[in-house]
Structures are given as structure tokens and as C-alpha cells.
PDB file of C-alpha atoms in Angstrom:
ATOM      1  CA  MET O  72      -2.794  31.906 -18.575  1.00 80.00           C
ATOM      2  CA  SER O  73      -4.980  33.850 -21.004  1.00 88.00           C
ATOM      3  CA  TYR O  74      -8.569  34.915 -20.412  1.00 91.00           C
ATOM      4  CA  GLU O  75     -11.339  36.834 -22.176  1.00 91.00           C
ATOM      5  CA  LEU O  76     -11.739  40.573 -21.721  1.00 92.00           C
ATOM      6  CA  CYS O  77     -14.602  42.648 -23.142  1.00 91.00           C
ATOM      7  CA  VAL O  78     -14.119  46.168 -24.452  1.00 90.00           C
ATOM      8  CA  LYS O  79     -17.350  48.169 -24.652  1.00 86.00           C
ATOM      9  CA  SER O  80     -17.600  51.391 -26.681  1.00 80.00           C
ATOM     10  CA  ARG O  81     -19.973  54.356 -26.393  1.00 74.00           C
ATOM     11  CA  ALA O  82     -21.931  52.914 -29.335  1.00 72.00           C
ATOM     12  CA  GLN O  83     -22.436  49.699 -27.295  1.00 74.00           C
ATOM     13  CA  GLN O  84     -20.089  47.820 -29.632  1.00 83.00           C
ATOM     14  CA  ILE O  85     -18.484  44.968 -27.692  1.00 87.00           C
ATOM     15  CA  LEU O  86     -15.133  43.424 -28.571  1.00 90.00           C
ATOM     16  CA  VAL O  87     -14.013  40.172 -26.962  1.00 91.00           C
ATOM     17  CA  LEU O  88     -10.228  39.914 -26.718  1.00 92.00           C
ATOM     18  CA  ARG O  89      -7.864  37.240 -25.366  1.00 92.00           C
ATOM     19  CA  VAL O  90      -5.400  38.777 -22.926  1.00 94.00           C
ATOM     20  CA  GLU O  91      -2.984  37.821 -20.169  1.00 93.00           C
ATOM     21  CA  GLU O  92      -2.390  39.524 -16.822  1.00 93.00           C
ATOM     22  CA  THR O  93       1.083  40.564 -17.993  1.00 94.00           C
ATOM     23  CA  ASP O  94      -0.205  42.377 -21.116  1.00 95.00           C
ATOM     24  CA  THR O  95       0.269  46.142 -20.968  1.00 95.00           C
ATOM     25  CA  ILE O  96      -2.375  48.754 -21.692  1.00 94.00           C
ATOM     26  CA  LEU O  97      -0.475  49.479 -24.932  1.00 95.00           C
ATOM     27  CA  ASP O  98      -0.786  45.782 -25.881  1.00 95.00           C
ATOM     28  CA  LEU O  99      -4.531  46.022 -25.217  1.00 95.00           C
ATOM     29  CA  LYS O 100      -4.812  49.155 -27.374  1.00 94.00           C
ATOM     30  CA  LYS O 101      -2.942  47.373 -30.191  1.00 94.00           C
ATOM     31  CA  GLN O 102      -5.434  44.496 -30.025  1.00 94.00           C
ATOM     32  CA  ILE O 103      -8.278  47.014 -30.206  1.00 92.00           C
ATOM     33  CA  GLN O 104      -6.573  48.606 -33.230  1.00 92.00           C
ATOM     34  CA  GLY O 105      -6.444  45.174 -34.879  1.00 92.00           C
ATOM     35  CA  GLN O 106     -10.184  44.671 -34.314  1.00 89.00           C
ATOM     36  CA  ILE O 107     -11.625  48.104 -35.156  1.00 87.00           C
ATOM     37  CA  GLY O 108      -8.817  49.682 -37.184  1.00 88.00           C
ATOM     38  CA  THR O 109      -8.477  52.877 -35.123  1.00 86.00           C
ATOM     39  CA  PRO O 110      -4.775  53.694 -34.561  1.00 90.00           C
ATOM     40  CA  VAL O 111      -3.633  53.603 -30.929  1.00 90.00           C
ATOM     41  CA  GLN O 112      -2.930  57.375 -30.883  1.00 91.00           C
ATOM     42  CA  GLU O 113      -6.493  58.155 -32.039  1.00 89.00           C
ATOM     43  CA  GLN O 114      -8.335  55.820 -29.663  1.00 89.00           C
ATOM     44  CA  GLN O 115     -10.505  57.258 -26.946  1.00 88.00           C
ATOM     45  CA  PRO O 116      -9.359  56.667 -23.340  1.00 89.00           C
ATOM     46  CA  LEU O 117      -9.937  53.296 -21.694  1.00 90.00           C
ATOM     47  CA  TYR O 118     -11.603  52.995 -18.273  1.00 87.00           C
ATOM     48  CA  PHE O 119     -11.963  50.102 -15.855  1.00 86.00           C
ATOM     49  CA  ASN O 120     -13.962  50.203 -12.649  1.00 80.00           C
ATOM     50  CA  GLY O 121     -14.248  53.998 -12.859  1.00 75.00           C
ATOM     51  CA  GLN O 122     -10.496  54.560 -13.330  1.00 82.00           C
ATOM     52  CA  GLU O 123      -8.800  55.799 -16.511  1.00 85.00           C
ATOM     53  CA  LEU O 124      -6.136  53.414 -17.813  1.00 90.00           C
ATOM     54  CA  ASP O 125      -3.699  56.195 -18.690  1.00 90.00           C
ATOM     55  CA  ASP O 126      -0.355  54.447 -18.091  1.00 93.00           C
ATOM     56  CA  GLU O 127       0.325  52.521 -21.306  1.00 93.00           C
ATOM     57  CA  SER O 128       3.277  50.674 -19.757  1.00 95.00           C
ATOM     58  CA  ALA O 129       1.230  49.351 -16.812  1.00 94.00           C
ATOM     59  CA  THR O 130       0.009  45.768 -16.953  1.00 94.00           C
ATOM     60  CA  LEU O 131      -3.565  44.590 -16.641  1.00 94.00           C
ATOM     61  CA  LEU O 132      -2.557  43.059 -13.306  1.00 93.00           C
ATOM     62  CA  GLU O 133      -1.418  46.470 -12.018  1.00 93.00           C
ATOM     63  CA  TYR O 134      -4.886  47.859 -12.782  1.00 91.00           C
ATOM     64  CA  ASN O 135      -6.454  44.759 -11.154  1.00 90.00           C
ATOM     65  CA  ILE O 136      -8.028  43.673 -14.463  1.00 91.00           C
ATOM     66  CA  LEU O 137      -8.099  39.966 -13.737  1.00 90.00           C
ATOM     67  CA  ALA O 138     -10.016  36.945 -14.975  1.00 87.00           C
ATOM     68  CA  ASP O 139     -13.382  36.593 -13.275  1.00 83.00           C
ATOM     69  CA  ASP O 140     -16.281  34.144 -13.326  1.00 78.00           C
ATOM     70  CA  CYS O 141     -18.445  36.303 -15.597  1.00 76.00           C
ATOM     71  CA  PRO O 142     -18.899  35.219 -19.226  1.00 76.00           C
ATOM     72  CA  GLY O 143     -16.670  37.420 -21.388  1.00 73.00           C
ATOM     73  CA  GLY O 144     -14.502  38.350 -18.427  1.00 81.00           C
ATOM     74  CA  PRO O 145     -13.919  41.845 -17.063  1.00 88.00           C
ATOM     75  CA  VAL O 146     -15.337  44.803 -19.015  1.00 87.00           C
ATOM     76  CA  VAL O 147     -13.158  47.758 -20.036  1.00 89.00           C
ATOM     77  CA  GLN O 148     -14.950  50.840 -21.378  1.00 86.00           C
ATOM     78  CA  LEU O 149     -13.632  52.640 -24.458  1.00 86.00           C
ATOM     79  CA  GLY O 150     -14.380  56.375 -24.461  1.00 80.00           C
ATOM     80  CA  ILE O 151     -16.862  56.190 -21.616  1.00 65.00           C
ATOM     81  CA  SER O 152     -15.589  58.557 -18.957  1.00 60.00           C
ATOM     82  CA  ALA O 153     -15.260  57.700 -15.303  1.00 53.00           C
ATOM     83  CA  GLY O 154     -18.367  59.754 -14.597  1.00 56.00           C
ATOM     84  CA  GLU O 155     -20.446  57.654 -16.986  1.00 58.00           C
ATOM     85  CA  SER O 156     -19.082  54.195 -16.306  1.00 62.00           C
ATOM     86  CA  SER O 157     -20.012  51.677 -13.686  1.00 73.00           C
ATOM     87  CA  PHE O 158     -17.745  50.485 -10.918  1.00 77.00           C
ATOM     88  CA  ASP O 159     -17.601  48.171  -7.931  1.00 81.00           C
ATOM     89  CA  LEU O 160     -18.257  49.865  -4.610  1.00 87.00           C
ATOM     90  CA  GLU O 161     -16.880  48.069  -1.575  1.00 90.00           C
ATOM     91  CA  CYS O 162     -19.403  47.858   1.253  1.00 94.00           C
ATOM     92  CA  LEU O 163     -18.139  47.018   4.739  1.00 94.00           C
ATOM     93  CA  LEU O 164     -21.015  45.251   6.479  1.00 93.00           C
ATOM     94  CA  PRO O 165     -21.703  44.911  10.207  1.00 90.00           C
ATOM     95  CA  GLY O 166     -19.593  42.069  11.562  1.00 85.00           C
ATOM     96  CA  GLY O 167     -16.698  42.882   9.211  1.00 89.00           C
ATOM     97  CA  ARG O 168     -17.935  41.091   6.083  1.00 91.00           C
ATOM     98  CA  ARG O 169     -17.231  42.843   2.764  1.00 91.00           C
ATOM     99  CA  LEU O 170     -19.531  43.014  -0.242  1.00 91.00           C
ATOM    100  CA  LYS O 171     -18.906  44.550  -3.660  1.00 87.00           C
ATOM    101  CA  GLU O 172     -21.890  46.227  -5.283  1.00 88.00           C
ATOM    102  CA  HIS O 173     -21.789  47.129  -8.980  1.00 83.00           C
ATOM    103  CA  VAL O 174     -23.075  50.735  -9.238  1.00 87.00           C
ATOM    104  CA  THR O 175     -22.807  53.919 -11.303  1.00 83.00           C
ATOM    105  CA  VAL O 176     -22.278  57.467 -10.116  1.00 82.00           C
ATOM    106  CA  ASP O 177     -25.993  58.042 -10.745  1.00 85.00           C
ATOM    107  CA  THR O 178     -27.054  55.294  -8.321  1.00 90.00           C
ATOM    108  CA  THR O 179     -28.890  56.859  -5.394  1.00 93.00           C
ATOM    109  CA  VAL O 180     -28.195  55.969  -1.793  1.00 95.00           C
ATOM    110  CA  ALA O 181     -31.791  54.693  -1.573  1.00 95.00           C
ATOM    111  CA  GLN O 182     -31.207  52.339  -4.533  1.00 95.00           C
ATOM    112  CA  LEU O 183     -28.013  51.061  -2.942  1.00 95.00           C
ATOM    113  CA  LYS O 184     -29.811  50.453   0.360  1.00 95.00           C
ATOM    114  CA  GLY O 185     -32.499  48.518  -1.523  1.00 94.00           C
ATOM    115  CA  ARG O 186     -29.883  46.278  -3.132  1.00 94.00           C
ATOM    116  CA  LEU O 187     -28.193  45.683   0.212  1.00 94.00           C
ATOM    117  CA  THR O 188     -31.559  44.791   1.770  1.00 93.00           C
ATOM    118  CA  SER O 189     -32.160  42.238  -1.002  1.00 93.00           C
ATOM    119  CA  GLU O 190     -28.687  40.721  -0.905  1.00 91.00           C
ATOM    120  CA  VAL O 191     -27.789  40.824   2.785  1.00 90.00           C
ATOM    121  CA  GLY O 192     -31.160  41.048   4.528  1.00 90.00           C
ATOM    122  CA  ILE O 193     -30.557  44.193   6.575  1.00 90.00           C
ATOM    123  CA  PRO O 194     -33.913  46.008   6.844  1.00 92.00           C
ATOM    124  CA  TYR O 195     -33.932  49.189   4.765  1.00 92.00           C
ATOM    125  CA  LEU O 196     -35.193  51.418   7.586  1.00 92.00           C
ATOM    126  CA  CYS O 197     -32.555  50.098  10.018  1.00 91.00           C
ATOM    127  CA  MET O 198     -29.641  50.758   7.663  1.00 94.00           C
ATOM    128  CA  LYS O 199     -27.229  53.674   7.808  1.00 95.00           C
ATOM    129  CA  LEU O 200     -24.513  54.185   5.151  1.00 96.00           C
ATOM    130  CA  SER O 201     -21.452  56.362   5.595  1.00 95.00           C
ATOM    131  CA  ALA O 202     -18.343  57.280   3.645  1.00 93.00           C
ATOM    132  CA  GLY O 203     -15.651  58.325   6.060  1.00 89.00           C
ATOM    133  CA  LEU O 204     -17.332  60.538   8.632  1.00 92.00           C
ATOM    134  CA  GLU O 205     -20.183  61.604   6.334  1.00 93.00           C
ATOM    135  CA  GLU O 206     -23.571  59.897   6.560  1.00 94.00           C
ATOM    136  CA  LEU O 207     -25.114  59.227   3.126  1.00 95.00           C
ATOM    137  CA  ARG O 208     -28.721  60.414   2.712  1.00 94.00           C
ATOM    138  CA  ASP O 209     -31.294  58.505   0.622  1.00 93.00           C
ATOM    139  CA  PRO O 210     -32.203  60.972  -2.152  1.00 92.00           C
ATOM    140  CA  PHE O 211     -28.629  61.795  -3.160  1.00 92.00           C
ATOM    141  CA  THR O 212     -26.517  60.055  -5.804  1.00 90.00           C
ATOM    142  CA  LEU O 213     -23.041  58.629  -5.367  1.00 88.00           C
ATOM    143  CA  ARG O 214     -21.833  61.395  -7.717  1.00 84.00           C
ATOM    144  CA  GLN O 215     -23.038  64.032  -5.243  1.00 88.00           C
ATOM    145  CA  TYR O 216     -20.862  62.392  -2.589  1.00 88.00           C
ATOM    146  CA  ARG O 217     -17.947  62.119  -5.073  1.00 85.00           C
ATOM    147  CA  LEU O 218     -17.779  58.336  -4.672  1.00 84.00           C
ATOM    148  CA  ALA O 219     -15.933  56.490  -7.446  1.00 75.00           C
ATOM    149  CA  GLY O 220     -14.229  53.164  -8.159  1.00 71.00           C
ATOM    150  CA  ASP O 221     -11.774  53.271  -5.281  1.00 72.00           C
ATOM    151  CA  SER O 222     -14.372  54.195  -2.646  1.00 82.00           C
ATOM    152  CA  ARG O 223     -15.605  52.212   0.316  1.00 90.00           C
ATOM    153  CA  ILE O 224     -18.715  52.732   2.389  1.00 94.00           C
ATOM    154  CA  GLU O 225     -19.575  51.422   5.828  1.00 95.00           C
ATOM    155  CA  VAL O 226     -22.962  49.892   6.517  1.00 95.00           C
ATOM    156  CA  SER O 227     -24.251  50.068  10.068  1.00 93.00           C
ATOM    157  CA  THR O 228     -27.598  49.492  11.711  1.00 92.00           C
ATOM    158  CA  THR O 229     -29.597  51.928  13.787  1.00 89.00           C
ATOM    159  CA  ARG O 230     -30.470  49.168  16.294  1.00 86.00           C
ATOM    160  CA  PRO O 231     -29.290  45.647  17.108  1.00 82.00           C
ATOM    161  CA  LEU O 232     -30.718  43.048  14.727  1.00 76.00           C
ATOM    162  CA  TYR O 233     -31.885  39.549  15.597  1.00 73.00           C
ATOM    163  CA  ALA O 234     -29.376  37.055  14.192  1.00 69.00           C
ATOM    164  CA  GLY O 235     -31.536  33.935  14.611  1.00 70.00           C
ATOM    165  CA  PRO O 236     -31.251  31.009  16.983  1.00 74.00           C
ATOM    166  CA  ALA O 237     -27.792  29.822  17.943  1.00 62.00           C
ATOM    167  CA  ALA O 238     -26.668  26.627  16.202  1.00 56.00           C
ATOM    168  CA  ALA O 239     -26.716  23.610  18.492  1.00 53.00           C
TER     169      ALA O 239
END
């Protein structure tokens, strides 16, 4: 089944292409060539979710580029390096729930905590974020902790939180 995929360039030019999960990266580059005229060999690298799509024989499915509920579908960046692009950061919340936050490497830990407070309701001052064994401090960016598209952080609280009255 085909779906829409957006390709965004450094110049903020956006191409909307029809693709299938079984299309290869080379197939995608050929579609881009058909739209903008740049030969495949001369195209800048493609990135998705902070990862370079460097294996031309790999399928979109292998890179987890799948149809989503967003208008225009998933966004692949053309010529925007992993350090400049945005990605989904997996956040493991207390109680085992998982949340994906769309961030860039320049997002600060404080900004991420603010988003988590808004979306999940954990008070900012009671929240502690960690990547592996390292606690993430508010003023630092995700780049300073070398967090990228395949990273996961754990969210914990500094004290037990009230969960509300039990359902009857």
C-alpha cells in the first residue's frame, strides 16, 4: 500500500512523493531526481530521524520509514546532517509507559522537561532524566550528551507522586 513521504531540503523546499514500504533508498533517490533533476550520484545525503540513509539497497521499512497519521507522512531530510535534523527521542516514563518526543540535538534538558510536564503532568521540579547511568542536567543540550535518533532516556521522580483517587 502506498503512502505520502515528504523530502525536505536545506532550502526548506518540500517534495511530496508516493512511496511503498518495499521501495529502496535508491528508488527514493530516483524519485527525487525526477522531481528536482539532480542526478542520484550528485544528491546530498538523506537523513531520517537523525540517521543517514546510506544503504541504497535497504528498503524504507528497514529504516522504519513507515506511513504515519501526520499529513504528508514521514519527513526525510535532504542534505541536512544528523546534527542539524530533528529526531524522535524515546522517553521511558515511571510505570513503564513510553513516550516519543520530537526534539533536535540543540534541545536543552530543561526544554525537554517542560514538554514532559505539559504532556504527562509530572511536575518539573520532581523530574529526573537519565541516559544510561548519567543524570541529565537542565542547562545542557542533547548534543552535549551525544543523544541522537536511536537514544532512549529514563524519566524518574525525586519523590512519590499522588496518582489520584482509586476508581470505584
